[in-house]
């Protein structure tokens, strides 16, 4: 059953990706005098996927603290790692675009800074997980860290936005003042869906690995006791 | 009432043992003075140096603070004191708040001593600015204390404790440190407080939110 869901996800992901690449290829080279804008089809969905992942991890952490079932911890851990990869992809693609459009790799702008802080925070989460060997202790402590991290992200995001901003204002239609133009937004949402599928696949792979790791660990303990 | 007395007992115990050994206080004051001296080479008192002053002061505070916070729960590991504390009738949140209160006092002492050194070394005139600086310090230090004490409890059983704590707390502390830096710099360069009110609000909100979170989740951290 689980295998089938994964295969289905992979098929959806590949389908959307191929279809989308075709669509994006046909789009104009410049929109509103901004060149190389097509990187946004990677950049923005990656950020969405990352934040969806971090949020899902927080929810799973809360559920773990309520139920003490290790599978929720495995989910939180796996999803955070995958989200971290997408957050990094978002940062790197943004930097490449900034080099093209602004002539610099990095600027201490609100969005860039808060994303970087967010990545550092969850990098700490992954480090914390690796530093604890005892499974239930790891689950408890990293669940608390995940919840604190999400609250921290909210604070960091808002306070840095007050501090300074230079980032192009949000372009998607559901925020005010946005709007890229007809036909330009749809591929972004489709890409978001595709990346979510990919994230689910990767997270389930990580969860399976976590499962095997616990099994190996318990086998080792059994062998040790004999 | 009982709860309050438990908090005060634990805070008193921590403060007493710190006053007797002074291990955290000495090292963290010395460290913050060293940092303040090192900064003088980084900035070399150049033109427009005032714009850095708030940031400099709070960096020194936060580096020195990590030393105090690191010790907070780690000192209970000897003779299994931590297990005794957890199994005592005081609920985990009282243990946490007591320790946080003690850390708060220690951090404020470290900050006060560093502030004197800072004012002398960088020729900062503090007269007339002290009440506001005190308010900012009280608010921002509580934020630092809550996060620091929570993560001190969270990392206490790790072998890499001293390394993990800074990695985990500094990203979380960014809103606090940023607000404190903006407010302090504004104060030292005579910017009217009205323009910086939003940062005062960030500090208050941060303190409330994270104190609440810490009190709710400290059971999971300490007991499980």
CSV table of C-alpha atoms in Angstrom, one decimal:
chain,number,residue,atom,x,y,z
A,1,UNK,CA,0.0,0.0,0.0
A,2,UNK,CA,2.7,2.4,1.1
A,3,UNK,CA,4.8,1.5,-1.9
A,4,UNK,CA,1.9,2.2,-4.2
A,5,UNK,CA,1.3,5.6,-2.7
A,6,UNK,CA,5.0,6.4,-3.2
A,7,UNK,CA,4.9,5.2,-6.9
A,8,UNK,CA,1.8,7.3,-7.5
A,9,UNK,CA,3.5,10.4,-6.0
A,10,UNK,CA,6.6,9.8,-8.1
A,11,UNK,CA,4.4,9.5,-11.2
A,12,UNK,CA,2.5,12.8,-10.4
A,13,UNK,CA,5.8,14.5,-9.7
A,14,UNK,CA,7.5,13.5,-12.9
A,15,UNK,CA,4.4,14.2,-14.9
A,16,UNK,CA,4.0,17.7,-13.6
A,17,UNK,CA,7.7,18.4,-13.9
A,18,UNK,CA,7.8,17.4,-17.6
A,19,UNK,CA,4.6,19.3,-18.4
A,20,UNK,CA,5.8,22.4,-16.5
A,21,UNK,CA,9.2,22.5,-18.1
A,22,UNK,CA,7.4,22.6,-21.4
A,23,UNK,CA,5.1,25.5,-20.2
A,24,UNK,CA,7.9,27.5,-18.7
A,25,UNK,CA,10.1,27.1,-21.8
A,26,UNK,CA,7.4,28.8,-23.8
A,27,UNK,CA,7.1,31.8,-21.5
A,28,UNK,CA,8.6,35.2,-22.5
A,29,UNK,CA,12.2,35.9,-21.6
A,30,UNK,CA,11.4,39.0,-19.6
A,31,UNK,CA,8.4,40.0,-17.5
A,32,UNK,CA,8.0,43.5,-16.2
A,33,UNK,CA,11.6,44.3,-17.2
A,34,UNK,CA,12.9,41.5,-15.0
A,35,UNK,CA,15.2,39.0,-16.7
A,36,UNK,CA,16.1,35.5,-15.7
A,37,UNK,CA,12.8,35.5,-13.7
A,38,UNK,CA,12.1,31.9,-14.6
A,39,UNK,CA,14.2,30.8,-11.7
A,40,UNK,CA,11.2,31.8,-9.6
A,41,UNK,CA,9.5,28.6,-10.6
A,42,UNK,CA,12.1,26.8,-8.5
A,43,UNK,CA,12.7,29.5,-5.9
A,44,UNK,CA,9.2,30.2,-4.7
A,45,UNK,CA,7.7,26.7,-4.6
A,46,UNK,CA,10.9,25.5,-2.8
A,47,UNK,CA,10.2,28.1,-0.1
A,48,UNK,CA,6.5,27.0,0.1
A,49,UNK,CA,7.5,23.4,0.4
A,50,UNK,CA,10.1,24.2,3.0
A,51,UNK,CA,7.7,26.1,5.2
A,52,UNK,CA,5.0,23.5,4.7
A,53,UNK,CA,7.5,20.9,5.9
A,54,UNK,CA,8.6,22.9,8.9
A,55,UNK,CA,5.0,23.4,9.9
A,56,UNK,CA,4.1,19.8,9.4
A,57,UNK,CA,7.1,18.8,11.5
A,58,UNK,CA,5.8,21.1,14.3
A,59,UNK,CA,2.4,19.5,14.1
A,60,UNK,CA,3.9,16.0,14.2
A,61,UNK,CA,6.1,17.1,17.2
A,62,UNK,CA,3.0,18.3,19.1
A,63,UNK,CA,1.3,15.0,18.3
A,64,UNK,CA,4.3,13.1,19.5
A,65,UNK,CA,4.3,14.9,22.8
A,66,UNK,CA,0.7,14.0,23.2
A,67,UNK,CA,0.8,10.4,22.2
A,68,UNK,CA,4.5,9.3,22.7
A,69,UNK,CA,4.3,7.3,19.4
A,70,UNK,CA,7.8,7.2,17.9
A,71,UNK,CA,6.4,7.2,14.3
A,72,UNK,CA,5.4,10.8,14.7
A,73,UNK,CA,8.9,11.6,15.8
A,74,UNK,CA,10.3,9.8,12.8
A,75,UNK,CA,8.0,11.8,10.6
A,76,UNK,CA,9.0,15.1,12.2
A,77,UNK,CA,12.7,14.3,11.8
A,78,UNK,CA,12.4,13.2,8.2
A,79,UNK,CA,10.2,16.0,7.1
A,80,UNK,CA,12.5,18.6,8.8
A,81,UNK,CA,15.5,17.3,7.0
A,82,UNK,CA,13.7,17.3,3.6
A,83,UNK,CA,12.3,20.8,4.3
A,84,UNK,CA,15.8,21.9,5.1
A,85,UNK,CA,17.0,20.8,1.7
A,86,UNK,CA,14.2,22.8,0.0
A,87,UNK,CA,15.0,25.8,2.1
A,88,UNK,CA,18.6,25.5,1.0
A,89,UNK,CA,17.5,25.2,-2.6
A,90,UNK,CA,15.4,28.4,-2.1
A,91,UNK,CA,18.4,30.3,-0.7
A,92,UNK,CA,20.8,29.1,-3.4
A,93,UNK,CA,18.5,29.8,-6.3
A,94,UNK,CA,17.8,33.2,-4.8
A,95,UNK,CA,21.5,33.9,-4.5
A,96,UNK,CA,22.0,33.0,-8.2
A,97,UNK,CA,19.3,35.3,-9.2
A,98,UNK,CA,20.6,38.1,-7.0
A,99,UNK,CA,24.0,37.8,-8.6
A,100,UNK,CA,22.3,38.2,-12.0
A,101,UNK,CA,19.8,40.9,-11.1
A,102,UNK,CA,21.6,42.9,-8.4
A,103,UNK,CA,25.2,42.0,-9.2
A,104,UNK,CA,25.8,40.6,-5.7
A,105,UNK,CA,25.5,37.1,-4.2
A,106,UNK,CA,24.1,38.3,-0.9
A,107,UNK,CA,22.5,41.3,0.7
A,108,UNK,CA,21.3,41.6,4.2
A,109,UNK,CA,17.7,42.0,3.1
A,110,UNK,CA,14.8,40.9,5.3
A,111,UNK,CA,13.7,37.9,3.3
A,112,UNK,CA,17.2,36.6,2.7
A,113,UNK,CA,18.2,37.1,6.4
A,114,UNK,CA,15.1,35.4,7.8
A,115,UNK,CA,15.4,32.4,5.5
A,116,UNK,CA,19.1,32.1,6.4
A,117,UNK,CA,18.2,32.3,10.1
A,118,UNK,CA,15.5,29.7,9.6
A,119,UNK,CA,17.9,27.3,7.9
A,120,UNK,CA,20.4,27.8,10.7
A,121,UNK,CA,17.7,27.1,13.3
A,122,UNK,CA,16.6,23.8,11.7
A,123,UNK,CA,20.2,22.9,11.1
A,124,UNK,CA,20.5,23.1,14.8
A,125,UNK,CA,17.5,20.8,15.1
A,126,UNK,CA,19.2,18.2,12.9
A,127,UNK,CA,22.4,18.5,14.9
A,128,UNK,CA,20.5,18.0,18.1
A,129,UNK,CA,18.9,14.9,16.8
A,130,UNK,CA,22.2,13.5,15.8
A,131,UNK,CA,23.7,14.3,19.2
A,132,UNK,CA,21.2,12.2,21.1
A,133,UNK,CA,21.3,8.4,20.8
A,134,UNK,CA,18.5,7.3,23.1
A,135,UNK,CA,15.3,7.2,20.9
A,136,UNK,CA,12.7,8.5,23.3
A,137,UNK,CA,14.9,11.2,24.7
A,138,UNK,CA,15.8,12.3,21.1
A,139,UNK,CA,12.1,12.3,20.2
A,140,UNK,CA,11.1,14.4,23.3
A,141,UNK,CA,13.8,17.0,23.1
A,142,UNK,CA,13.7,17.4,19.3
A,143,UNK,CA,9.9,17.8,19.5
A,144,UNK,CA,10.3,20.7,21.9
A,145,UNK,CA,13.1,22.2,19.7
A,146,UNK,CA,10.8,22.0,16.7
A,147,UNK,CA,8.0,23.8,18.5
A,148,UNK,CA,10.4,26.5,19.7
A,149,UNK,CA,11.8,26.7,16.3
A,150,UNK,CA,8.5,27.4,14.6
A,151,UNK,CA,7.7,30.1,17.1
A,152,UNK,CA,11.1,31.5,16.6
A,153,UNK,CA,10.7,31.5,12.8
A,154,UNK,CA,7.5,33.6,13.2
A,155,UNK,CA,9.3,36.1,15.4
A,156,UNK,CA,12.4,36.3,13.2
A,157,UNK,CA,10.4,36.6,10.1
A,158,UNK,CA,8.3,39.6,11.4
A,159,UNK,CA,11.1,41.4,13.2
A,160,UNK,CA,13.5,41.2,10.4
A,161,UNK,CA,10.9,42.5,8.0
A,162,UNK,CA,10.5,45.5,10.2
A,163,UNK,CA,14.3,45.9,10.2
A,164,UNK,CA,14.9,46.2,6.5
A,165,UNK,CA,13.6,45.0,3.2
A,166,UNK,CA,14.9,45.1,-0.4
A,167,UNK,CA,13.4,41.9,-1.7
A,168,UNK,CA,11.0,42.2,-4.7
A,169,UNK,CA,7.6,42.4,-3.1
A,170,UNK,CA,5.6,39.1,-3.2
A,171,UNK,CA,4.5,38.4,-6.7
A,172,UNK,CA,1.7,35.9,-6.2
A,173,UNK,CA,-1.9,36.9,-6.7
A,174,UNK,CA,-3.2,35.9,-3.3
A,175,UNK,CA,-1.2,38.7,-1.7
A,176,UNK,CA,-2.2,42.3,-2.4
A,177,UNK,CA,0.0,44.3,-4.7
A,178,UNK,CA,1.3,41.2,-6.4
A,179,UNK,CA,0.4,39.6,-9.7
A,180,UNK,CA,2.9,38.5,-12.3
A,181,UNK,CA,0.6,38.5,-15.3
A,182,UNK,CA,-1.8,36.1,-17.0
A,183,UNK,CA,-0.5,32.5,-17.4
A,184,UNK,CA,2.7,33.1,-15.4
A,185,UNK,CA,1.5,32.1,-12.0
A,186,UNK,CA,-0.1,28.7,-12.8
A,187,UNK,CA,3.2,26.9,-13.4
A,188,UNK,CA,4.4,28.0,-9.9
A,189,UNK,CA,1.4,26.4,-8.2
A,190,UNK,CA,1.9,23.2,-10.2
A,191,UNK,CA,5.6,23.2,-9.3
A,192,UNK,CA,4.6,23.6,-5.7
A,193,UNK,CA,2.5,20.5,-6.0
A,194,UNK,CA,5.3,18.6,-7.7
A,195,UNK,CA,7.8,19.6,-5.1
A,196,UNK,CA,5.3,18.6,-2.3
A,197,UNK,CA,5.1,15.2,-4.0
A,198,UNK,CA,8.9,14.9,-4.1
A,199,UNK,CA,9.1,16.0,-0.4
A,200,UNK,CA,6.6,13.3,0.6
A,201,UNK,CA,8.6,10.7,-1.2
A,202,UNK,CA,11.9,11.8,0.3
A,203,UNK,CA,10.4,12.1,3.8
A,204,UNK,CA,8.9,8.6,3.6
A,205,UNK,CA,12.3,7.3,2.5
A,206,UNK,CA,13.8,8.9,5.6
A,207,UNK,CA,11.1,7.5,7.8
A,208,UNK,CA,11.8,4.0,6.5
A,209,UNK,CA,15.5,4.5,7.3
A,210,UNK,CA,14.6,5.6,10.8
A,211,UNK,CA,12.4,2.5,11.2
A,212,UNK,CA,15.3,0.3,10.1
A,213,UNK,CA,17.7,2.1,12.4
A,214,UNK,CA,15.5,1.4,15.4
A,215,UNK,CA,15.1,-2.2,14.3
A,216,UNK,CA,18.9,-2.6,13.9
A,217,UNK,CA,19.3,-0.8,17.3
A,218,UNK,CA,17.0,-3.2,19.1
A,219,UNK,CA,18.6,-6.2,17.4
A,220,UNK,CA,22.0,-5.0,18.5
A,221,UNK,CA,20.8,-4.7,22.1
A,222,UNK,CA,19.4,-8.2,21.9
A,223,UNK,CA,22.7,-9.5,20.7
A,224,UNK,CA,24.5,-7.6,23.3
A,225,UNK,CA,22.4,-9.1,26.1
A,226,UNK,CA,23.1,-12.7,25.0
B,1,UNK,CA,1.8,30.5,47.3
B,2,UNK,CA,3.6,27.2,47.7
B,3,UNK,CA,4.6,27.3,44.1
B,4,UNK,CA,6.2,30.8,44.5
B,5,UNK,CA,8.1,29.6,47.6
B,6,UNK,CA,9.4,26.6,45.6
B,7,UNK,CA,10.6,28.9,42.8
B,8,UNK,CA,12.3,31.2,45.3
B,9,UNK,CA,14.0,28.3,47.1
B,10,UNK,CA,15.5,27.0,43.9
B,11,UNK,CA,16.6,30.5,42.8
B,12,UNK,CA,18.1,31.1,46.2
B,13,UNK,CA,20.0,27.8,46.1
B,14,UNK,CA,21.4,28.5,42.7
B,15,UNK,CA,22.4,32.1,43.7
B,16,UNK,CA,24.0,30.9,46.9
B,17,UNK,CA,26.1,28.3,45.3
B,18,UNK,CA,27.2,30.8,42.6
B,19,UNK,CA,28.1,33.4,45.2
B,20,UNK,CA,30.2,30.8,47.1
B,21,UNK,CA,32.1,29.5,44.0
B,22,UNK,CA,31.7,32.5,41.6
B,23,UNK,CA,32.8,30.1,38.8
B,24,UNK,CA,30.2,31.3,36.2
B,25,UNK,CA,30.4,35.0,37.2
B,26,UNK,CA,34.2,35.3,37.1
B,27,UNK,CA,34.6,33.6,33.8
B,28,UNK,CA,31.7,35.4,32.1
B,29,UNK,CA,32.7,38.9,33.3
B,30,UNK,CA,36.3,38.3,32.2
B,31,UNK,CA,35.1,37.0,28.9
B,32,UNK,CA,32.9,40.0,28.2
B,33,UNK,CA,35.7,42.4,29.1
B,34,UNK,CA,38.0,40.5,26.6
B,35,UNK,CA,35.3,40.8,23.9
B,36,UNK,CA,34.9,44.5,24.6
B,37,UNK,CA,38.6,45.0,24.2
B,38,UNK,CA,38.8,42.9,21.0
B,39,UNK,CA,36.0,45.0,19.5
B,40,UNK,CA,38.2,48.1,19.8
B,41,UNK,CA,40.5,46.6,17.3
B,42,UNK,CA,37.7,45.6,15.0
B,43,UNK,CA,36.2,49.1,14.8
B,44,UNK,CA,39.2,51.2,15.8
B,45,UNK,CA,36.9,54.0,17.0
B,46,UNK,CA,36.4,55.2,13.5
B,47,UNK,CA,34.0,57.9,12.2
B,48,UNK,CA,30.4,57.0,12.9
B,49,UNK,CA,31.5,54.6,15.6
B,50,UNK,CA,28.4,55.4,17.7
B,51,UNK,CA,26.2,53.4,15.2
B,52,UNK,CA,28.0,50.2,16.4
B,53,UNK,CA,27.8,50.8,20.1
B,54,UNK,CA,24.5,49.1,20.8
B,55,UNK,CA,25.4,46.0,18.8
B,56,UNK,CA,28.8,45.8,20.4
B,57,UNK,CA,27.3,45.9,23.9
B,58,UNK,CA,24.7,43.2,23.3
B,59,UNK,CA,27.1,40.9,21.5
B,60,UNK,CA,29.3,41.1,24.5
B,61,UNK,CA,26.3,40.4,26.8
B,62,UNK,CA,25.1,37.5,24.7
B,63,UNK,CA,28.5,35.8,24.5
B,64,UNK,CA,29.1,36.2,28.2
B,65,UNK,CA,25.5,35.1,28.9
B,66,UNK,CA,26.0,31.8,27.2
B,67,UNK,CA,28.7,30.9,29.7
B,68,UNK,CA,26.3,31.5,32.6
B,69,UNK,CA,23.5,29.7,30.9
B,70,UNK,CA,25.6,26.7,30.0
B,71,UNK,CA,26.4,26.1,33.7
B,72,UNK,CA,22.8,26.4,34.8
B,73,UNK,CA,21.7,22.8,34.5
B,74,UNK,CA,25.1,21.3,34.0
B,75,UNK,CA,26.1,22.1,37.6
B,76,UNK,CA,23.3,19.8,38.8
B,77,UNK,CA,24.9,16.7,37.1
B,78,UNK,CA,27.4,16.1,39.9
B,79,UNK,CA,26.1,13.7,42.6
B,80,UNK,CA,22.9,13.3,40.5
B,81,UNK,CA,21.5,16.5,41.8
B,82,UNK,CA,19.3,16.9,38.7
B,83,UNK,CA,17.5,13.7,39.4
B,84,UNK,CA,16.9,14.8,43.0
B,85,UNK,CA,15.6,18.1,41.8
B,86,UNK,CA,13.2,16.5,39.4
B,87,UNK,CA,11.9,14.0,41.9
B,88,UNK,CA,11.5,16.7,44.5
B,89,UNK,CA,7.9,17.9,45.3
B,90,UNK,CA,8.5,21.0,43.2
B,91,UNK,CA,7.0,20.7,39.8
B,92,UNK,CA,9.4,20.9,36.8
B,93,UNK,CA,8.1,24.4,35.9
B,94,UNK,CA,9.0,25.7,39.4
B,95,UNK,CA,12.5,24.2,39.0
B,96,UNK,CA,12.7,25.9,35.6
B,97,UNK,CA,11.4,29.3,36.8
B,98,UNK,CA,13.7,29.2,39.9
B,99,UNK,CA,16.7,28.5,37.8
B,100,UNK,CA,15.6,31.1,35.2
B,101,UNK,CA,15.3,33.7,38.0
B,102,UNK,CA,18.8,32.9,39.3
B,103,UNK,CA,20.2,33.1,35.8
B,104,UNK,CA,18.4,36.4,35.3
B,105,UNK,CA,20.0,37.8,38.4
B,106,UNK,CA,23.5,36.6,37.4
B,107,UNK,CA,23.1,37.9,33.8
B,108,UNK,CA,22.0,41.3,35.1
B,109,UNK,CA,25.1,41.4,37.4
B,110,UNK,CA,27.4,40.5,34.5
B,111,UNK,CA,25.7,43.1,32.3
B,112,UNK,CA,26.0,45.8,34.9
B,113,UNK,CA,29.8,45.1,35.4
B,114,UNK,CA,30.4,45.0,31.6
B,115,UNK,CA,28.4,48.2,31.2
B,116,UNK,CA,30.8,50.0,33.5
B,117,UNK,CA,33.8,48.7,31.6
B,118,UNK,CA,32.1,49.5,28.3
B,119,UNK,CA,31.3,53.1,29.3
B,120,UNK,CA,34.8,53.7,30.4
B,121,UNK,CA,36.6,52.1,27.5
B,122,UNK,CA,34.4,53.7,24.8
B,123,UNK,CA,33.7,57.0,26.5
B,124,UNK,CA,30.0,56.5,26.5
B,125,UNK,CA,28.0,59.1,28.6
B,126,UNK,CA,25.2,57.2,30.3
B,127,UNK,CA,23.8,60.0,32.5
B,128,UNK,CA,20.1,60.5,31.8
B,129,UNK,CA,19.9,57.4,29.7
B,130,UNK,CA,20.1,54.8,32.4
B,131,UNK,CA,16.3,54.3,33.1
B,132,UNK,CA,15.6,53.4,29.5
B,133,UNK,CA,18.7,51.3,29.2
B,134,UNK,CA,17.6,49.5,32.4
B,135,UNK,CA,14.2,48.8,30.9
B,136,UNK,CA,15.7,47.5,27.7
B,137,UNK,CA,18.1,45.3,29.6
B,138,UNK,CA,15.5,43.9,31.9
B,139,UNK,CA,13.2,43.0,29.0
B,140,UNK,CA,15.9,41.6,26.6
B,141,UNK,CA,17.8,39.8,29.4
B,142,UNK,CA,14.6,38.0,30.4
B,143,UNK,CA,14.2,36.8,26.8
B,144,UNK,CA,17.8,35.6,26.7
B,145,UNK,CA,17.3,33.9,30.1
B,146,UNK,CA,14.1,32.0,29.1
B,147,UNK,CA,15.6,30.7,25.9
B,148,UNK,CA,19.0,30.0,27.5
B,149,UNK,CA,17.6,28.2,30.5
B,150,UNK,CA,15.2,26.1,28.4
B,151,UNK,CA,18.0,25.0,26.1
B,152,UNK,CA,20.4,24.5,29.0
B,153,UNK,CA,17.9,22.0,30.3
B,154,UNK,CA,17.4,20.5,26.9
B,155,UNK,CA,21.1,20.0,26.2
B,156,UNK,CA,22.2,19.0,29.7
B,157,UNK,CA,22.6,15.3,29.0
B,158,UNK,CA,24.4,15.7,25.7
B,159,UNK,CA,28.1,15.0,25.5
B,160,UNK,CA,28.5,18.0,23.2
B,161,UNK,CA,26.6,20.3,25.5
B,162,UNK,CA,28.9,23.3,25.4
B,163,UNK,CA,29.0,23.2,21.6
B,164,UNK,CA,25.2,22.6,21.1
B,165,UNK,CA,23.9,25.4,23.3
B,166,UNK,CA,25.2,28.4,21.3
B,167,UNK,CA,24.3,26.7,18.0
B,168,UNK,CA,20.7,26.3,19.2
B,169,UNK,CA,20.1,29.5,21.1
B,170,UNK,CA,21.6,32.3,19.0
B,171,UNK,CA,19.3,31.9,15.9
B,172,UNK,CA,16.3,31.9,18.3
B,173,UNK,CA,17.7,34.9,20.1
B,174,UNK,CA,18.0,37.0,17.0
B,175,UNK,CA,14.7,39.0,17.5
B,176,UNK,CA,15.7,39.8,21.1
B,177,UNK,CA,19.3,40.8,20.3
B,178,UNK,CA,18.2,42.8,17.3
B,179,UNK,CA,15.6,44.7,19.2
B,180,UNK,CA,18.0,45.4,22.1
B,181,UNK,CA,20.7,46.5,19.7
B,182,UNK,CA,18.4,48.9,17.8
B,183,UNK,CA,17.0,50.3,21.1
B,184,UNK,CA,20.4,50.7,22.7
B,185,UNK,CA,22.1,52.3,19.7
B,186,UNK,CA,19.1,54.6,19.3
B,187,UNK,CA,19.4,55.6,23.0
B,188,UNK,CA,23.1,56.2,22.8
B,189,UNK,CA,22.8,58.4,19.7
B,190,UNK,CA,19.8,60.3,21.1
B,191,UNK,CA,17.1,59.0,18.8
B,192,UNK,CA,13.7,59.6,20.4
B,193,UNK,CA,12.2,56.5,21.9
B,194,UNK,CA,9.0,57.0,20.0
B,195,UNK,CA,10.6,56.0,16.7
B,196,UNK,CA,11.7,52.7,18.2
B,197,UNK,CA,8.6,51.7,20.1
B,198,UNK,CA,8.0,48.7,17.8
B,199,UNK,CA,11.2,47.1,19.1
B,200,UNK,CA,10.1,47.5,22.7
B,201,UNK,CA,6.9,45.7,21.7
B,202,UNK,CA,8.9,42.9,20.0
B,203,UNK,CA,10.8,42.4,23.3
B,204,UNK,CA,7.6,42.3,25.4
B,205,UNK,CA,5.9,39.9,23.0
B,206,UNK,CA,9.0,37.7,22.8
B,207,UNK,CA,9.2,37.5,26.6
B,208,UNK,CA,5.6,36.6,27.0
B,209,UNK,CA,5.4,34.0,24.2
B,210,UNK,CA,8.6,32.1,25.1
B,211,UNK,CA,8.0,32.2,28.8
B,212,UNK,CA,4.6,30.6,28.1
B,213,UNK,CA,6.1,28.0,25.8
B,214,UNK,CA,8.9,27.2,28.2
B,215,UNK,CA,6.6,26.7,31.2
B,216,UNK,CA,4.3,24.5,29.1
B,217,UNK,CA,7.0,22.3,27.5
B,218,UNK,CA,9.5,22.1,30.3
B,219,UNK,CA,7.8,19.0,31.7
B,220,UNK,CA,8.6,17.2,28.4
B,221,UNK,CA,12.2,18.5,28.5
B,222,UNK,CA,13.0,17.6,32.1
B,223,UNK,CA,10.8,14.6,32.9
B,224,UNK,CA,9.3,13.1,29.7
